[in-house]
Amino acid sequence: MHTPALIGWYNVVGGSPISYPTKGVWPSTYLDFAKVDFEEAKTQRCFVNAVSNAKRALHYQVDALVTALGWTHLKARNDFPTKLNFLGSCGVLSPTIIKRINKLRNSVEHDYYMPNEDETLEYIEIVELYLGATHYTATYFPDWIDAELISDDEEYDPAMNLPDEIQIRLPEGAGKLTVCAKNEVIFDAGIDNARYFEWVAEIVKQNAS
């Protein structure tokens, strides 16, 4: 029986861009708005607007990624921290610092807190780093990949007898993964199976490496 570690022996390259809710609007669209807000004037109004637009950029990216990975088929709390945890389970970067800056956004939106210049700039920069870190997965989502065995790796042992090529099928939004070789189904499961996350995480990490 194969384990998700099998994916590490394959050249998982390629994929397709994920879909975003609004055509022609990207996370970078809102991030650009945030930068304009920040540079416009060093006023509380501009800082609040900058944080709000940077938050939109972050949430827009997270929502698109979780949807691509099958979120709509999962019965879970529909809140931002839960979505971040979901992405982490799928191998997508989910740093603790994102949760920390989300507290600033909550304070601005719900507690009438006025962020200062340094806090605003930090928020924008962290969101920009997150968008950069998740850009590859969003641009090359591993929905349909034929992956070749890295047989020339010095650590590869032919006795492992791995297939020369595997087919990875992770249709965007379907919440279902199938991994096949020429004559066998290696793995086939939906998002209701805990092993779905183990396999998807290995595929996403290997694809982005």
mmCIF file of N, CA, C and O in Angstrom, residues 120-163:
data_model
loop_
_atom_site.group_PDB
_atom_site.id
_atom_site.type_symbol
_atom_site.label_atom_id
_atom_site.label_comp_id
_atom_site.label_asym_id
_atom_site.label_seq_id
_atom_site.Cartn_x
_atom_site.Cartn_y
_atom_site.Cartn_z
ATOM 1 N N THR A 120 -0.021 49.721 10.279
ATOM 2 C CA THR A 120 -0.608 49.638 8.941
ATOM 3 C C THR A 120 0.394 49.107 7.926
ATOM 4 O O THR A 120 0.081 48.218 7.120
ATOM 5 N N LEU A 121 1.610 49.638 7.980
ATOM 6 C CA LEU A 121 2.637 49.187 7.052
ATOM 7 C C LEU A 121 2.971 47.723 7.274
ATOM 8 O O LEU A 121 3.130 46.952 6.303
ATOM 9 N N GLU A 122 3.052 47.301 8.533
ATOM 10 C CA GLU A 122 3.330 45.894 8.833
ATOM 11 C C GLU A 122 2.226 45.001 8.275
ATOM 12 O O GLU A 122 2.506 43.939 7.691
ATOM 13 N N TYR A 123 0.994 45.406 8.433
ATOM 14 C CA TYR A 123 -0.143 44.623 7.940
ATOM 15 C C TYR A 123 -0.038 44.445 6.428
ATOM 16 O O TYR A 123 -0.162 43.335 5.899
ATOM 17 N N ILE A 124 0.211 45.544 5.718
ATOM 18 C CA ILE A 124 0.322 45.488 4.259
ATOM 19 C C ILE A 124 1.470 44.583 3.830
ATOM 20 O O ILE A 124 1.330 43.760 2.911
ATOM 21 N N GLU A 125 2.604 44.711 4.491
ATOM 22 C CA GLU A 125 3.779 43.928 4.113
ATOM 23 C C GLU A 125 3.573 42.430 4.358
ATOM 24 O O GLU A 125 3.995 41.595 3.546
ATOM 25 N N ILE A 126 2.910 42.083 5.454
ATOM 26 C CA ILE A 126 2.675 40.677 5.753
ATOM 27 C C ILE A 126 1.694 40.074 4.754
ATOM 28 O O ILE A 126 1.873 38.947 4.275
ATOM 29 N N VAL A 127 0.664 40.831 4.413
ATOM 30 C CA VAL A 127 -0.287 40.353 3.401
ATOM 31 C C VAL A 127 0.420 40.156 2.063
ATOM 32 O O VAL A 127 0.206 39.158 1.364
ATOM 33 N N GLU A 128 1.294 41.085 1.714
ATOM 34 C CA GLU A 128 2.029 40.966 0.455
ATOM 35 C C GLU A 128 2.913 39.716 0.458
ATOM 36 O O GLU A 128 3.007 39.003 -0.566
ATOM 37 N N LEU A 129 3.559 39.444 1.579
ATOM 38 C CA LEU A 129 4.382 38.238 1.683
ATOM 39 C C LEU A 129 3.533 36.981 1.546
ATOM 40 O O LEU A 129 3.936 36.010 0.886
ATOM 41 N N TYR A 130 2.358 36.996 2.144
ATOM 42 C CA TYR A 130 1.472 35.827 2.064
ATOM 43 C C TYR A 130 1.006 35.594 0.631
ATOM 44 O O TYR A 130 0.999 34.452 0.142
ATOM 45 N N LEU A 131 0.640 36.655 -0.049
ATOM 46 C CA LEU A 131 0.215 36.519 -1.446
ATOM 47 C C LEU A 131 1.350 35.963 -2.294
ATOM 48 O O LEU A 131 1.127 35.130 -3.174
ATOM 49 N N GLY A 132 2.561 36.436 -2.020
ATOM 50 C CA GLY A 132 3.709 35.927 -2.760
ATOM 51 C C GLY A 132 3.965 34.454 -2.474
ATOM 52 O O GLY A 132 4.274 33.680 -3.383
ATOM 53 N N ALA A 133 3.793 34.053 -1.213
ATOM 54 C CA ALA A 133 4.064 32.670 -0.816
ATOM 55 C C ALA A 133 3.033 31.690 -1.368
ATOM 56 O O ALA A 133 3.336 30.508 -1.566
ATOM 57 N N THR A 134 1.822 32.168 -1.609
ATOM 58 C CA THR A 134 0.755 31.285 -2.116
ATOM 59 C C THR A 134 0.505 31.470 -3.615
ATOM 60 O O THR A 134 -0.369 30.825 -4.180
ATOM 61 N N HIS A 135 1.296 32.337 -4.232
ATOM 62 C CA HIS A 135 1.076 32.654 -5.651
ATOM 63 C C HIS A 135 1.229 31.416 -6.536
ATOM 64 O O HIS A 135 0.427 31.210 -7.462
ATOM 65 N N TYR A 136 2.229 30.587 -6.256
ATOM 66 C CA TYR A 136 2.468 29.432 -7.126
ATOM 67 C C TYR A 136 1.291 28.464 -7.093
ATOM 68 O O TYR A 136 0.825 27.991 -8.143
ATOM 69 N N THR A 137 0.796 28.173 -5.895
ATOM 70 C CA THR A 137 -0.331 27.246 -5.787
ATOM 71 C C THR A 137 -1.569 27.809 -6.467
ATOM 72 O O THR A 137 -2.329 27.069 -7.103
ATOM 73 N N ALA A 138 -1.761 29.119 -6.360
ATOM 74 C CA ALA A 138 -2.918 29.748 -7.007
ATOM 75 C C ALA A 138 -2.771 29.780 -8.523
ATOM 76 O O ALA A 138 -3.760 29.709 -9.260
ATOM 77 N N THR A 139 -1.547 29.872 -9.000
ATOM 78 C CA THR A 139 -1.291 29.985 -10.437
ATOM 79 C C THR A 139 -1.134 28.623 -11.102
ATOM 80 O O THR A 139 -1.511 28.442 -12.270
ATOM 81 N N TYR A 140 -0.566 27.663 -10.358
ATOM 82 C CA TYR A 140 -0.345 26.321 -10.899
ATOM 83 C C TYR A 140 -1.018 25.292 -9.986
ATOM 84 O O TYR A 140 -0.363 24.426 -9.424
ATOM 85 N N PHE A 141 -2.307 25.416 -9.855
ATOM 86 C CA PHE A 141 -3.058 24.498 -9.004
ATOM 87 C C PHE A 141 -2.982 23.092 -9.608
ATOM 88 O O PHE A 141 -3.257 22.909 -10.801
ATOM 89 N N PRO A 142 -2.595 22.095 -8.799
ATOM 90 C CA PRO A 142 -2.333 20.756 -9.347
ATOM 91 C C PRO A 142 -3.601 19.961 -9.672
ATOM 92 O O PRO A 142 -3.872 18.908 -9.090
ATOM 93 N N ASP A 143 -4.380 20.468 -10.607
ATOM 94 C CA ASP A 143 -5.656 19.828 -10.928
ATOM 95 C C ASP A 143 -5.514 18.632 -11.862
ATOM 96 O O ASP A 143 -6.257 17.659 -11.772
ATOM 97 N N TRP A 144 -4.526 18.701 -12.772
ATOM 98 C CA TRP A 144 -4.374 17.650 -13.788
ATOM 99 C C TRP A 144 -2.899 17.566 -14.154
ATOM 100 O O TRP A 144 -2.400 18.331 -14.961
ATOM 101 N N ILE A 145 -2.194 16.631 -13.537
ATOM 102 C CA ILE A 145 -0.744 16.553 -13.720
ATOM 103 C C ILE A 145 -0.323 15.112 -13.995
ATOM 104 O O ILE A 145 -0.777 14.178 -13.325
ATOM 105 N N ASP A 146 0.523 14.945 -14.986
ATOM 106 C CA ASP A 146 1.188 13.677 -15.231
ATOM 107 C C ASP A 146 2.621 13.835 -14.713
ATOM 108 O O ASP A 146 3.421 14.579 -15.296
ATOM 109 N N ALA A 147 2.925 13.167 -13.616
ATOM 110 C CA ALA A 147 4.202 13.373 -12.927
ATOM 111 C C ALA A 147 5.152 12.215 -13.187
ATOM 112 O O ALA A 147 4.795 11.044 -13.045
ATOM 113 N N GLU A 148 6.392 12.559 -13.544
ATOM 114 C CA GLU A 148 7.400 11.550 -13.842
ATOM 115 C C GLU A 148 8.258 11.235 -12.614
ATOM 116 O O GLU A 148 8.574 12.111 -11.822
ATOM 117 N N LEU A 149 8.622 9.980 -12.507
ATOM 118 C CA LEU A 149 9.472 9.519 -11.416
ATOM 119 C C LEU A 149 10.861 10.148 -11.519
ATOM 120 O O LEU A 149 11.451 10.212 -12.596
ATOM 121 N N ILE A 150 11.394 10.614 -10.394
ATOM 122 C CA ILE A 150 12.748 11.174 -10.358
ATOM 123 C C ILE A 150 13.702 10.012 -10.094
ATOM 124 O O ILE A 150 14.246 9.842 -8.994
ATOM 125 N N SER A 151 13.898 9.188 -11.099
ATOM 126 C CA SER A 151 14.662 7.952 -10.929
ATOM 127 C C SER A 151 16.173 8.175 -10.881
ATOM 128 O O SER A 151 16.927 7.283 -10.462
ATOM 129 N N ASP A 152 16.603 9.382 -11.296
ATOM 130 C CA ASP A 152 18.046 9.644 -11.277
ATOM 131 C C ASP A 152 18.519 10.231 -9.960
ATOM 132 O O ASP A 152 19.694 10.576 -9.801
ATOM 133 N N ASP A 153 17.616 10.363 -8.984
ATOM 134 C CA ASP A 153 18.003 10.833 -7.653
ATOM 135 C C ASP A 153 18.911 9.790 -7.025
ATOM 136 O O ASP A 153 18.599 8.587 -7.016
ATOM 137 N N GLU A 154 20.028 10.219 -6.473
ATOM 138 C CA GLU A 154 21.010 9.275 -5.914
ATOM 139 C C GLU A 154 20.453 8.480 -4.739
ATOM 140 O O GLU A 154 20.977 7.408 -4.400
ATOM 141 N N GLU A 155 19.394 8.977 -4.126
ATOM 142 C CA GLU A 155 18.812 8.267 -2.994
ATOM 143 C C GLU A 155 17.710 7.291 -3.420
ATOM 144 O O GLU A 155 17.202 6.529 -2.601
ATOM 145 N N TYR A 156 17.365 7.336 -4.701
ATOM 146 C CA TYR A 156 16.292 6.448 -5.163
ATOM 147 C C TYR A 156 16.808 5.017 -5.287
ATOM 148 O O TYR A 156 17.850 4.757 -5.884
ATOM 149 N N ASP A 157 16.050 4.089 -4.738
ATOM 150 C CA ASP A 157 16.400 2.674 -4.795
ATOM 151 C C ASP A 157 15.440 1.980 -5.759
ATOM 152 O O ASP A 157 14.228 1.935 -5.518
ATOM 153 N N PRO A 158 15.941 1.430 -6.864
ATOM 154 C CA PRO A 158 15.071 0.750 -7.829
ATOM 155 C C PRO A 158 14.232 -0.359 -7.203
ATOM 156 O O PRO A 158 13.162 -0.711 -7.727
ATOM 157 N N ALA A 159 14.685 -0.866 -6.074
ATOM 158 C CA ALA A 159 13.929 -1.925 -5.395
ATOM 159 C C ALA A 159 12.582 -1.417 -4.880
ATOM 160 O O ALA A 159 11.690 -2.221 -4.559
ATOM 161 N N MET A 160 12.439 -0.086 -4.815
ATOM 162 C CA MET A 160 11.157 0.482 -4.403
ATOM 163 C C MET A 160 10.081 0.193 -5.433
ATOM 164 O O MET A 160 8.895 0.216 -5.120
ATOM 165 N N ASN A 161 10.520 -0.034 -6.683
ATOM 166 C CA ASN A 161 9.614 -0.449 -7.752
ATOM 167 C C ASN A 161 8.421 0.503 -7.920
ATOM 168 O O ASN A 161 7.266 0.075 -7.989
ATOM 169 N N LEU A 162 8.727 1.791 -7.987
ATOM 170 C CA LEU A 162 7.673 2.786 -8.172
ATOM 171 C C LEU A 162 7.339 2.940 -9.651
ATOM 172 O O LEU A 162 8.196 2.744 -10.516
ATOM 173 N N PRO A 163 6.102 3.294 -9.971
ATOM 174 C CA PRO A 163 5.724 3.501 -11.372
ATOM 175 C C PRO A 163 6.544 4.630 -11.998
ATOM 176 O O PRO A 163 6.908 5.592 -11.318
#
